[in-house]
Coordinates of N, CA and C in Angstrom, one line a residue:
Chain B
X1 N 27.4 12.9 -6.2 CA 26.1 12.5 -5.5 C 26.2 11.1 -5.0
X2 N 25.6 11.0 -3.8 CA 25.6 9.6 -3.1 C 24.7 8.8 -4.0
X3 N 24.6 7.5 -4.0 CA 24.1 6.6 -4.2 C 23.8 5.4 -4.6
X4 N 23.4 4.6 -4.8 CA 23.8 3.4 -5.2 C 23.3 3.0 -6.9
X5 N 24.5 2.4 -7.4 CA 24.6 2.5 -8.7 C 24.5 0.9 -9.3
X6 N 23.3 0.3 -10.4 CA 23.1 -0.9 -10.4 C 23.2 -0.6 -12.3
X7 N 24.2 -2.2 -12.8 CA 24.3 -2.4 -13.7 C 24.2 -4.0 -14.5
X8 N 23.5 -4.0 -15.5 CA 23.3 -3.1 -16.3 C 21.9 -2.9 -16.3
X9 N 21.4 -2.0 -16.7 CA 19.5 -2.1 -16.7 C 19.1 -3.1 -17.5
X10 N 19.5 -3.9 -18.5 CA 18.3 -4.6 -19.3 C 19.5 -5.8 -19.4
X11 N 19.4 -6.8 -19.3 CA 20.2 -8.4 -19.0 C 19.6 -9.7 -19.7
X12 N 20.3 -10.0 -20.8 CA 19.4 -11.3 -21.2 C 20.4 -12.4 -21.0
X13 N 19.8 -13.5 -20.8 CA 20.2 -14.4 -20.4 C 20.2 -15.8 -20.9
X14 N 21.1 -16.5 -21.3 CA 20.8 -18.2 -22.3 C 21.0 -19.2 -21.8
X15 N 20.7 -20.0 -21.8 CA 19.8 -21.5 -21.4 C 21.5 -21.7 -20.9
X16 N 21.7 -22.0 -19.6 CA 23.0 -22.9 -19.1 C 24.3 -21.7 -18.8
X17 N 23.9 -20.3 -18.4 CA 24.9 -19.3 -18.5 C 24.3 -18.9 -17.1
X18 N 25.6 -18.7 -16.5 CA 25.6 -17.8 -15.6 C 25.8 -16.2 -15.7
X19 N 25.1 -15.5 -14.9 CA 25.3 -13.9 -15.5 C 25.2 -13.6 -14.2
X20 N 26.3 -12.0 -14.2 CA 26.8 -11.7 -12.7 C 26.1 -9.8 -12.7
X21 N 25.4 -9.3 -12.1 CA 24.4 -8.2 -11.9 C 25.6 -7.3 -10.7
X22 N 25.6 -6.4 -11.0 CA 26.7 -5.5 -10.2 C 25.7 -4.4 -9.6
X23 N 26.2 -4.3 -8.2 CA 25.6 -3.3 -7.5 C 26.7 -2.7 -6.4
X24 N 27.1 -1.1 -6.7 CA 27.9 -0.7 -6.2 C 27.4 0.7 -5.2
X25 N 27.8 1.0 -4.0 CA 27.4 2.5 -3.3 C 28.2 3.3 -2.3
X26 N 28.1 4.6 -2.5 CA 28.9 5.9 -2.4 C 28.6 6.0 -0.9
X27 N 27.4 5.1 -0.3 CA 26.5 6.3 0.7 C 27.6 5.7 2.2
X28 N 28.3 4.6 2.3 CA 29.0 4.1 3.4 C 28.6 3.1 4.2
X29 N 27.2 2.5 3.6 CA 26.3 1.7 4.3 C 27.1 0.6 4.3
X30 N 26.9 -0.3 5.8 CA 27.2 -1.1 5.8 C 26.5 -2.7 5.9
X31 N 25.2 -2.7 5.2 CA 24.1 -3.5 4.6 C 23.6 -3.2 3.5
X32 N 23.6 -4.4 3.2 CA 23.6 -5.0 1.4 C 22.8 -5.5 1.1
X33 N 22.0 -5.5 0.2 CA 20.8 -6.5 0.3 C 20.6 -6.6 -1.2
X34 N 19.8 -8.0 -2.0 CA 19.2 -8.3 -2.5 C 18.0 -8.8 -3.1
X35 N 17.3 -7.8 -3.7 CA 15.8 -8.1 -3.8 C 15.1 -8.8 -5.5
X36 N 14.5 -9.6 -5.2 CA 13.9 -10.2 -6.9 C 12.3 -9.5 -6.4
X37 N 11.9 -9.0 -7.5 CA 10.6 -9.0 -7.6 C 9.5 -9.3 -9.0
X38 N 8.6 -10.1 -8.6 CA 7.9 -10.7 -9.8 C 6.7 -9.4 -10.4
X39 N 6.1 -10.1 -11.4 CA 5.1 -8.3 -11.7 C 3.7 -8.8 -11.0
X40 N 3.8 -7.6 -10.2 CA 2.4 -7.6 -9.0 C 2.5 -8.7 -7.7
X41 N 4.2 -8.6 -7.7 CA 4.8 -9.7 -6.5 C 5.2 -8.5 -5.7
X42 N 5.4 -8.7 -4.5 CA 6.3 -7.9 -3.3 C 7.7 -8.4 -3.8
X43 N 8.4 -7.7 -2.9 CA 10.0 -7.8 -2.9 C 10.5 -9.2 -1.8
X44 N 11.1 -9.8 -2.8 CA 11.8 -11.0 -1.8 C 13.2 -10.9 -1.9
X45 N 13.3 -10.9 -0.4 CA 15.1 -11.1 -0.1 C 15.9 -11.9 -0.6
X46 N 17.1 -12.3 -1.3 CA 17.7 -13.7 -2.0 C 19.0 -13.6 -1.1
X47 N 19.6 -12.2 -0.8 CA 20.9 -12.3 0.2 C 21.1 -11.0 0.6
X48 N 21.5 -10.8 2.1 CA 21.9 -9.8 2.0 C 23.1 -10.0 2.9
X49 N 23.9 -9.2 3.4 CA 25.2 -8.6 4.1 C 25.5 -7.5 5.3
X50 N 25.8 -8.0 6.1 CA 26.0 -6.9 7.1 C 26.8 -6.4 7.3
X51 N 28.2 -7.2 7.0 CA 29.6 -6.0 7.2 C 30.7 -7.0 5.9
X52 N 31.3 -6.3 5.0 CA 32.9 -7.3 4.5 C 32.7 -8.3 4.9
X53 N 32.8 -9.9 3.8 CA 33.4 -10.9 3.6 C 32.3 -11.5 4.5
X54 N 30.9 -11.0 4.7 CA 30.4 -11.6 5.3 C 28.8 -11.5 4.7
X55 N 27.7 -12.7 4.3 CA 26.6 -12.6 4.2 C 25.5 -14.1 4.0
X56 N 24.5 -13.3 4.3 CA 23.6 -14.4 5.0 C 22.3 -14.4 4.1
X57 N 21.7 -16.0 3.6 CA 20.9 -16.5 2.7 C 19.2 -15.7 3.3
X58 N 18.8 -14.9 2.3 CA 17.3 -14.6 2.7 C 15.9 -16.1 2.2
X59 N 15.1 -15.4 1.6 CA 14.3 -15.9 1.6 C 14.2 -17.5 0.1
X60 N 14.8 -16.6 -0.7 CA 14.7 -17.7 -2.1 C 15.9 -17.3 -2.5
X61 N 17.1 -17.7 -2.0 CA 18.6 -17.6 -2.2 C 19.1 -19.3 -3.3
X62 N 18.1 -19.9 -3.4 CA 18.8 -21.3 -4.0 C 19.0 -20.5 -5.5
X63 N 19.9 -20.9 -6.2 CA 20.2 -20.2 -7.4 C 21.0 -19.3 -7.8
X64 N 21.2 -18.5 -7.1 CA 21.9 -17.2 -6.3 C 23.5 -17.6 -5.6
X65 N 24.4 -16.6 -6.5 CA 25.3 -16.4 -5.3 C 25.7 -15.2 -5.1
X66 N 26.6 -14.6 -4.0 CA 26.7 -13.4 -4.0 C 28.3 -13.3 -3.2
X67 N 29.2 -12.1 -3.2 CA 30.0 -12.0 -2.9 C 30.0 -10.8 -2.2
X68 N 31.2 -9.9 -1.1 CA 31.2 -8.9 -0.6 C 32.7 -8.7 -0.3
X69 N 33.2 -8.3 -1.1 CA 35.0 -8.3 -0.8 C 35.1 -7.2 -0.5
X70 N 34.3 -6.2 -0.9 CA 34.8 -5.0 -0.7 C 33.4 -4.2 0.1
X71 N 33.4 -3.3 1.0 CA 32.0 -2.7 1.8 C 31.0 -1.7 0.5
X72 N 31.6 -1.2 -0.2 CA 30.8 -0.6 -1.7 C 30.1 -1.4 -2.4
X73 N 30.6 -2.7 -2.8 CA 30.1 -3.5 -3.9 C 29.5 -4.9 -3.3
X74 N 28.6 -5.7 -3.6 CA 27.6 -6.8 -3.3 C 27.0 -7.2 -4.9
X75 N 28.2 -7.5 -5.8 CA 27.4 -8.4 -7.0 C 26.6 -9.6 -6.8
X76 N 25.7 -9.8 -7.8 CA 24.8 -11.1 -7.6 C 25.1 -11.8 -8.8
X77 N 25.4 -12.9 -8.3 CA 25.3 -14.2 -9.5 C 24.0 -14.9 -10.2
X78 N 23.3 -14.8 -10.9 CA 22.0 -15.7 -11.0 C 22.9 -17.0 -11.6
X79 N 23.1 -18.1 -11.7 CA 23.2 -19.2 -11.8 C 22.1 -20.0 -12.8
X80 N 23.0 -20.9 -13.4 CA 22.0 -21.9 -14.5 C 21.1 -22.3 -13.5
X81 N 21.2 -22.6 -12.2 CA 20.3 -23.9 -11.4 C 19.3 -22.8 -11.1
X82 N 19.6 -21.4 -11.0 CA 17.9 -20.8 -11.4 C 17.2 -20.8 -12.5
X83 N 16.4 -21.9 -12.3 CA 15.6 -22.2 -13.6 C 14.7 -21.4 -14.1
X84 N 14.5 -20.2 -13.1 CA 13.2 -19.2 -13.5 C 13.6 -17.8 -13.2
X85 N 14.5 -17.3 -14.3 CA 15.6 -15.9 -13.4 C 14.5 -14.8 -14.2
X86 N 13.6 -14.9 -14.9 CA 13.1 -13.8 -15.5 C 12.3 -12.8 -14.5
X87 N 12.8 -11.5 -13.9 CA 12.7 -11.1 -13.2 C 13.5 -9.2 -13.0
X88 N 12.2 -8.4 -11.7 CA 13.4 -7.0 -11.4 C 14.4 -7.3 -10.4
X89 N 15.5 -7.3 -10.4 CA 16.3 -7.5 -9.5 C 16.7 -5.8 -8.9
X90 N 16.5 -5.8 -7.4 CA 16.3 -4.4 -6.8 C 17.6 -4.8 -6.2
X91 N 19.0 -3.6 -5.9 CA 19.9 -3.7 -5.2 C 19.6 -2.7 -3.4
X92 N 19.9 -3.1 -2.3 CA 19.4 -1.9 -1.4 C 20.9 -1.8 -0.1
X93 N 20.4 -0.6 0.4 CA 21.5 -0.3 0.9 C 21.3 0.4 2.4
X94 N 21.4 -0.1 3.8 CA 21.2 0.9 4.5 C 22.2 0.9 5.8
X95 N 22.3 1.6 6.6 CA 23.0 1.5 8.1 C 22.6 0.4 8.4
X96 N 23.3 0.0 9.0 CA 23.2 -1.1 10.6 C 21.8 -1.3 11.1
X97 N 21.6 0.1 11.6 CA 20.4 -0.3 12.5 C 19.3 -0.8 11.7
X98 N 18.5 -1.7 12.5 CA 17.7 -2.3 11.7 C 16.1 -1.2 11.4
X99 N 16.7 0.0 12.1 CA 15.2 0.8 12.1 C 15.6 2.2 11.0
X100 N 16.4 1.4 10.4 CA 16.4 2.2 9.2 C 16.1 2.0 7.9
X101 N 16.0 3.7 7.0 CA 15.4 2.8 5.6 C 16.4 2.2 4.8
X102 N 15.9 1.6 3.8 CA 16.6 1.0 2.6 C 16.7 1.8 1.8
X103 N 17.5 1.9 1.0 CA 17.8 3.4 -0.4 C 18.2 2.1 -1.1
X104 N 17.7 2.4 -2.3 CA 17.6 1.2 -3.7 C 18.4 1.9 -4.6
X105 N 18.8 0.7 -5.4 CA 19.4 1.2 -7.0 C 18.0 0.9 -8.0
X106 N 18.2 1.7 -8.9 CA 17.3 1.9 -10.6 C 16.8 -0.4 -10.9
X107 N 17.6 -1.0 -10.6 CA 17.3 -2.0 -10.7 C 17.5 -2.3 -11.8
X108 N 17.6 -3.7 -12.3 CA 18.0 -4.6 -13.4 C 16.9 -5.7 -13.8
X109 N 16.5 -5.4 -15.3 CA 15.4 -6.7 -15.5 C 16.4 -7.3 -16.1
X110 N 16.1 -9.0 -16.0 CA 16.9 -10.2 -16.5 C 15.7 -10.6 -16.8
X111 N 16.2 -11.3 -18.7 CA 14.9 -12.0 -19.2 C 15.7 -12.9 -19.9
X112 N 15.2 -13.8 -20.0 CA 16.0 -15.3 -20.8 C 15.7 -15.4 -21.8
X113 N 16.8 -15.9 -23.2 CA 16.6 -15.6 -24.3 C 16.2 -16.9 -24.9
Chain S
X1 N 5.8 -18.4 9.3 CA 6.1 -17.3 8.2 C 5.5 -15.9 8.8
X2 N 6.7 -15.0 8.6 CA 6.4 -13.6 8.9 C 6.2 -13.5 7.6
X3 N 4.7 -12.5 7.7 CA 4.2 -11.7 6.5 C 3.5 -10.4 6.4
X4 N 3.3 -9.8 5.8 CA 3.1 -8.5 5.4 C 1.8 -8.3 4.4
X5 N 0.5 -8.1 4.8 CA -0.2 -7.9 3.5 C -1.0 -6.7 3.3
X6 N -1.0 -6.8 1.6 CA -1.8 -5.6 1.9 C -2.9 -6.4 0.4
X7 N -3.6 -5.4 0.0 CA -5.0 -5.3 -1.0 C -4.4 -5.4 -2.1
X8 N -4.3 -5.8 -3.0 CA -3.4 -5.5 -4.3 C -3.9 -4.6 -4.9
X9 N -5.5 -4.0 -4.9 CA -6.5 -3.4 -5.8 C -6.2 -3.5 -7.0
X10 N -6.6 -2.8 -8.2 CA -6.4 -1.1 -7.7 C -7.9 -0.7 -6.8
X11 N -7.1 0.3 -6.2 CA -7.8 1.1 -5.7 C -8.1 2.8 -6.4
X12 N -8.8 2.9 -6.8 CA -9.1 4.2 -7.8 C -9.9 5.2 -6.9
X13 N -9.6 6.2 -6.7 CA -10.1 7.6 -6.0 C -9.8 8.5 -6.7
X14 N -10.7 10.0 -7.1 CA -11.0 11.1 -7.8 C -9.6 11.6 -7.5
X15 N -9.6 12.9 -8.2 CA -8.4 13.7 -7.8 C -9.0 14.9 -6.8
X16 N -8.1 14.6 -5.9 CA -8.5 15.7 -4.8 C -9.3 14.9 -3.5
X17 N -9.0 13.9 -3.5 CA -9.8 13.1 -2.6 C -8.9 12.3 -1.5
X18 N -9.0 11.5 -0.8 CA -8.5 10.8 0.3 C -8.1 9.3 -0.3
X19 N -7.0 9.0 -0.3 CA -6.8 7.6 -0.5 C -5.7 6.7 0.6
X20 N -6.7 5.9 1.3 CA -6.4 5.0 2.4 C -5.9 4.1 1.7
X21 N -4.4 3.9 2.3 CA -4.0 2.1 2.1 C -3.6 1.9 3.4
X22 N -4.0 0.0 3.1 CA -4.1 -0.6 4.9 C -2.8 -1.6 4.5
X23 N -2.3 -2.3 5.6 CA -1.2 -3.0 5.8 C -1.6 -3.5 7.3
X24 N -1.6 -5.0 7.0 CA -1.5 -5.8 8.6 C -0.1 -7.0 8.3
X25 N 0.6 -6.7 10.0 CA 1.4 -7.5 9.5 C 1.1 -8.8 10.6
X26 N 2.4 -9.9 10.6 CA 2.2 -10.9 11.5 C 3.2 -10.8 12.5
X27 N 4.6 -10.4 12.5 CA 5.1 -10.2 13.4 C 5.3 -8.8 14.7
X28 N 4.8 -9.5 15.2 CA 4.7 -8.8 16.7 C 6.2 -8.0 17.5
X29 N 7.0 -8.7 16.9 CA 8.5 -8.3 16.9 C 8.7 -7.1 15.8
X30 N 8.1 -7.0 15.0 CA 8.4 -5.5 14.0 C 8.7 -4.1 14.8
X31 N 9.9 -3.5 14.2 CA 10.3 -2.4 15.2 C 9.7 -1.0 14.4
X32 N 9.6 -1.6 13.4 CA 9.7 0.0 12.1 C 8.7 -0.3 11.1
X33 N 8.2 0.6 10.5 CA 7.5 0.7 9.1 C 7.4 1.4 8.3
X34 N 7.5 1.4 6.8 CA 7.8 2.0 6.5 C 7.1 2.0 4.6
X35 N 6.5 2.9 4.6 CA 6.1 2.7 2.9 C 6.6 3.6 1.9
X36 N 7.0 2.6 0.6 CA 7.5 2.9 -0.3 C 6.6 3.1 -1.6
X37 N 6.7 3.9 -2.4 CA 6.0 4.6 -3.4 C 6.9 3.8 -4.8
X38 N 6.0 3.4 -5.6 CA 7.2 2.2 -7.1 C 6.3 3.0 -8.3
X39 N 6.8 3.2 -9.3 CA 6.0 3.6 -10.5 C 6.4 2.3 -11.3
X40 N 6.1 2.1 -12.2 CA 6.1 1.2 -12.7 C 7.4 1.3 -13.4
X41 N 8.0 -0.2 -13.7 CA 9.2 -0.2 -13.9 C 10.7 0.6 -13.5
X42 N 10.1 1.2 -12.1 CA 10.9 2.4 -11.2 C 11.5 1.5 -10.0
X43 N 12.1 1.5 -9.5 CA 12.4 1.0 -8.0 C 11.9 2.0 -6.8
X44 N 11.5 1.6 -6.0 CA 10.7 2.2 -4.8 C 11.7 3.0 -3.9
X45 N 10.5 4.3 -3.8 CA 11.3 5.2 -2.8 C 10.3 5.5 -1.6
X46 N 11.4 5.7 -0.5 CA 10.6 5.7 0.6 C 9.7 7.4 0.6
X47 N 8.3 7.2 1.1 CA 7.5 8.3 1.6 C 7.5 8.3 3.0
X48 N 7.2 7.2 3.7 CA 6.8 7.1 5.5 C 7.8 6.0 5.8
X49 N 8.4 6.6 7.0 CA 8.5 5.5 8.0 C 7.8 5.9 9.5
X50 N 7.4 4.7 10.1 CA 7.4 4.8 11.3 C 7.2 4.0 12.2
X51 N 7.3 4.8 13.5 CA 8.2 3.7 14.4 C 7.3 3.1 15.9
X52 N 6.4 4.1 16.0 CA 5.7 4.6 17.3 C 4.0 4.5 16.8
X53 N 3.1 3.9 18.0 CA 1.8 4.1 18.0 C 1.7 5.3 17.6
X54 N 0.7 5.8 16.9 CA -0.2 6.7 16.3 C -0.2 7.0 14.5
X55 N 0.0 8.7 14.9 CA 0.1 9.3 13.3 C 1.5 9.8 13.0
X56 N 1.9 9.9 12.6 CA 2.9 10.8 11.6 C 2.9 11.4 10.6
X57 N 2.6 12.6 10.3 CA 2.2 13.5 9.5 C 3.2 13.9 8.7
X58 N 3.4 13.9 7.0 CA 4.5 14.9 6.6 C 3.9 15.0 5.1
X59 N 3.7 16.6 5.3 CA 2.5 17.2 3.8 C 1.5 16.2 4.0
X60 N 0.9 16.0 2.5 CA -0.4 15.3 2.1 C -0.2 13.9 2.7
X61 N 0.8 13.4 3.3 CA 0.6 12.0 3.7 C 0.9 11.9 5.4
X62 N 0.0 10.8 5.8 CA 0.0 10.3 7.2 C 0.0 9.2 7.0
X63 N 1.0 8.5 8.0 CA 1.0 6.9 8.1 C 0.6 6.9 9.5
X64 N 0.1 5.9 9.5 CA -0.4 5.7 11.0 C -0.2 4.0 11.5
X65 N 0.4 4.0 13.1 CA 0.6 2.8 13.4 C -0.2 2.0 14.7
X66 N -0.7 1.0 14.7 CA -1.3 0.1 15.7 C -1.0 -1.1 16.1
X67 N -0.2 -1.1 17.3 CA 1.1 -2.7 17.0 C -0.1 -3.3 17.7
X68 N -1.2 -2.6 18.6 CA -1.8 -4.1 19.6 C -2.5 -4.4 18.3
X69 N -3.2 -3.9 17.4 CA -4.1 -4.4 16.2 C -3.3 -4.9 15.2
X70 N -1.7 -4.8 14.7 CA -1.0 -5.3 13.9 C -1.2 -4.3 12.4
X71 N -1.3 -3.4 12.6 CA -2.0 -2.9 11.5 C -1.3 -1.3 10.9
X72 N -0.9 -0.9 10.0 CA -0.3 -0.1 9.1 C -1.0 0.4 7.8
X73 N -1.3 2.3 8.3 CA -2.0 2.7 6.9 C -1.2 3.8 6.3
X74 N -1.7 4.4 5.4 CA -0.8 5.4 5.0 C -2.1 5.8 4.1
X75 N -2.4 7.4 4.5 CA -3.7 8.4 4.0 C -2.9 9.2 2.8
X76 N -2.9 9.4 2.3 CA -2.9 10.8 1.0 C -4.0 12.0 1.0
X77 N -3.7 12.5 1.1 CA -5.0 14.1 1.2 C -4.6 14.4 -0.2
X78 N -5.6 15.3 -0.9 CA -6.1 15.8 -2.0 C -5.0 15.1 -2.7
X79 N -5.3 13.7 -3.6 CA -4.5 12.7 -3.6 C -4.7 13.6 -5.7
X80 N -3.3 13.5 -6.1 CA -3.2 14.3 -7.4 C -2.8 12.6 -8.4
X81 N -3.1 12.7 -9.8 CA -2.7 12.1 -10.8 C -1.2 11.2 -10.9
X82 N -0.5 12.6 -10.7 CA 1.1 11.7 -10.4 C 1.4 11.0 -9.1
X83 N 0.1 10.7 -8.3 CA 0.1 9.6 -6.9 C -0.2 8.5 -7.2
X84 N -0.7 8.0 -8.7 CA -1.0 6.8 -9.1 C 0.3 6.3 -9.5
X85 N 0.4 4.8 -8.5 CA 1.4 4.1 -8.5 C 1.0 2.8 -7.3
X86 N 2.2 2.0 -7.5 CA 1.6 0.9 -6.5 C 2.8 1.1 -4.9
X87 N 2.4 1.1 -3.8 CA 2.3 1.6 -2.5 C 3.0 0.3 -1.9
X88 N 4.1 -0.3 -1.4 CA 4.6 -1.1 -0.7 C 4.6 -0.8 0.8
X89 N 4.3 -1.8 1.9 CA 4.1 -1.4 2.8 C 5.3 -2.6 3.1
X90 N 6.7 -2.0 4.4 CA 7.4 -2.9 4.8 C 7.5 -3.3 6.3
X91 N 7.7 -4.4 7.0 CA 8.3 -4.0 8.1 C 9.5 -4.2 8.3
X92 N 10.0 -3.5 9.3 CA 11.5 -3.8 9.3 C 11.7 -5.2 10.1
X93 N 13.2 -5.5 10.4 CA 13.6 -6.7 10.6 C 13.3 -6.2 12.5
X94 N 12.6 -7.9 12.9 CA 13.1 -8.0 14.2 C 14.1 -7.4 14.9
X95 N 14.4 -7.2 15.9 CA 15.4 -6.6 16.3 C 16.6 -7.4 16.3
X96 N 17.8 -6.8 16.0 CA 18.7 -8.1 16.0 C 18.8 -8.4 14.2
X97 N 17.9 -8.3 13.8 CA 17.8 -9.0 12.4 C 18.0 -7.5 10.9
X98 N 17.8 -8.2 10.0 CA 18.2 -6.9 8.7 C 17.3 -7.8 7.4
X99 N 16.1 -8.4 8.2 CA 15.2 -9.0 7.2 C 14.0 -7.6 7.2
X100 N 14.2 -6.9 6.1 CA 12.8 -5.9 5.9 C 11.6 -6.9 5.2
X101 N 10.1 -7.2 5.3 CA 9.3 -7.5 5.0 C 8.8 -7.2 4.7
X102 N 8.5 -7.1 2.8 CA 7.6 -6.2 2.3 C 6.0 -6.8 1.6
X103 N 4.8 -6.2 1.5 CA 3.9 -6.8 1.3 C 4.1 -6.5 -0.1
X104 N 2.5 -7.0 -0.7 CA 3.0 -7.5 -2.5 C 2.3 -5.9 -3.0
X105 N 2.1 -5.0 -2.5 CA 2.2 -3.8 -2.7 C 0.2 -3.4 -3.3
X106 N -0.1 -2.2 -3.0 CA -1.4 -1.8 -3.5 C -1.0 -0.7 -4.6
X107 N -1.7 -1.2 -5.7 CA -2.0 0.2 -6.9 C -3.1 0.9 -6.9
X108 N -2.6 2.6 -6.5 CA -3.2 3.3 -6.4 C -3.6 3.7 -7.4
X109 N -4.7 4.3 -8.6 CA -5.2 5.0 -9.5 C -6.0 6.1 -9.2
X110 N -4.9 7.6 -9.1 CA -5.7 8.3 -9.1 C -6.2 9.2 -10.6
X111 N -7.9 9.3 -10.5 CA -8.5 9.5 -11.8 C -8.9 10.7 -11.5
X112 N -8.4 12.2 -13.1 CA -8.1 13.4 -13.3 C -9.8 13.5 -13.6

């Protein structure tokens, strides 16, 4: 089955540690995207990607890093210098064109221990 | 700031009844729209997109679009129990762009 596969569902996290959130997909898309959402927040962009070896800072990207070596995979770094990572982290995936939808992974809560 | 809002409610409607959610956005440049359906602790899946002035009809839901008014709804007909959930309304990115803008979403409650 196509789709995009996010690991691990439940992430804790300790004072001064970086933790790396994996998001991998079957479907061929070649945009990548990164979403945080707070509870009874909308979805905010932190990074997303348009094609391999290439991606561009969204909305609240300080904290955050991300990589794209390969067109399937777009892991996210949360970083110690995010001082407030407790959060759903949504992975998303769609075509090029910008008039298309997004197809999401199951998503990852990160909560600080 | 491009933004996207909608009502947070909840909004509570009977079962079997009509439940309107509104969405107005600020960019004038939005090519697409599109609303996503989230249960709690679920990740959002798409019900409507659309792209063009008017309605779009598919089953019990109609989204409807108005770019000169800025404005984005999405109707439910004989709106059932398992439709309570909260309703994201997005727009897509400028053209040229792959920023989707999503509002901070409405919770629907619908009551059995």
């Amino acid at each position: 089955d196509g789709g995009i596969t996010q690991s691990p569902k439940y992430l804790f996290r300790k004072e001064g540690q970086n933790v790396t959130l994996s998001c991998e997909q079957n479907l061929n898309h070649d945009a990548m995207y990164w979403y945080r959402q707070d509870p009874g927040q909308g979805l905010r962009l932190i990074y997303y990607s348009q094609i391999v070896n290439d991606f561009q800072k969204g909305d609240i990207a300080e904290g955050y890093s991300v990589s794209r070596e390969k067109k399937e995979s777009f892991p996210l770094t949360v970083t110690s210098a995010q001082k407030n990572p407790t959060a759903f982290y949504l992975c998303a995936s769609s075509w090029t064109a910008d008039r298309e939808k997004l197809f999401f992974g199951s998503g990852t809560q990160l909560s600080v221990l | 700031q491009k933004e996207v809002e909608q009502n947070s409610g909840p909004l509570s409607v009977p079962e079997g009844a009509i439940a309107s959610l509104n969405c107005t956005y600020s960019d004038r440049g939005s090519q697409s729209f599109f609303w996503y359906r989230q249960y709690s602790g679920k990740s959002p899946e798409l019900i409507m997109s659309i792209y063009s002035n008017g309605d779009k009809e598919d089953g019990r839901f109609t989204a409807q679009l108005n770019k000169a008014s800025q404005y984005v709804s999405l109707l439910i007909r004989d709106s059932q129990p398992s439709d309570s959930a909260t309703y994201l309304c997005a727009g897509g990115g400028t053209s040229g762009t792959y920023k989707y803008i999503f509002g901070t979403g409405t919770r629907l409650k619908v009551l059995a």
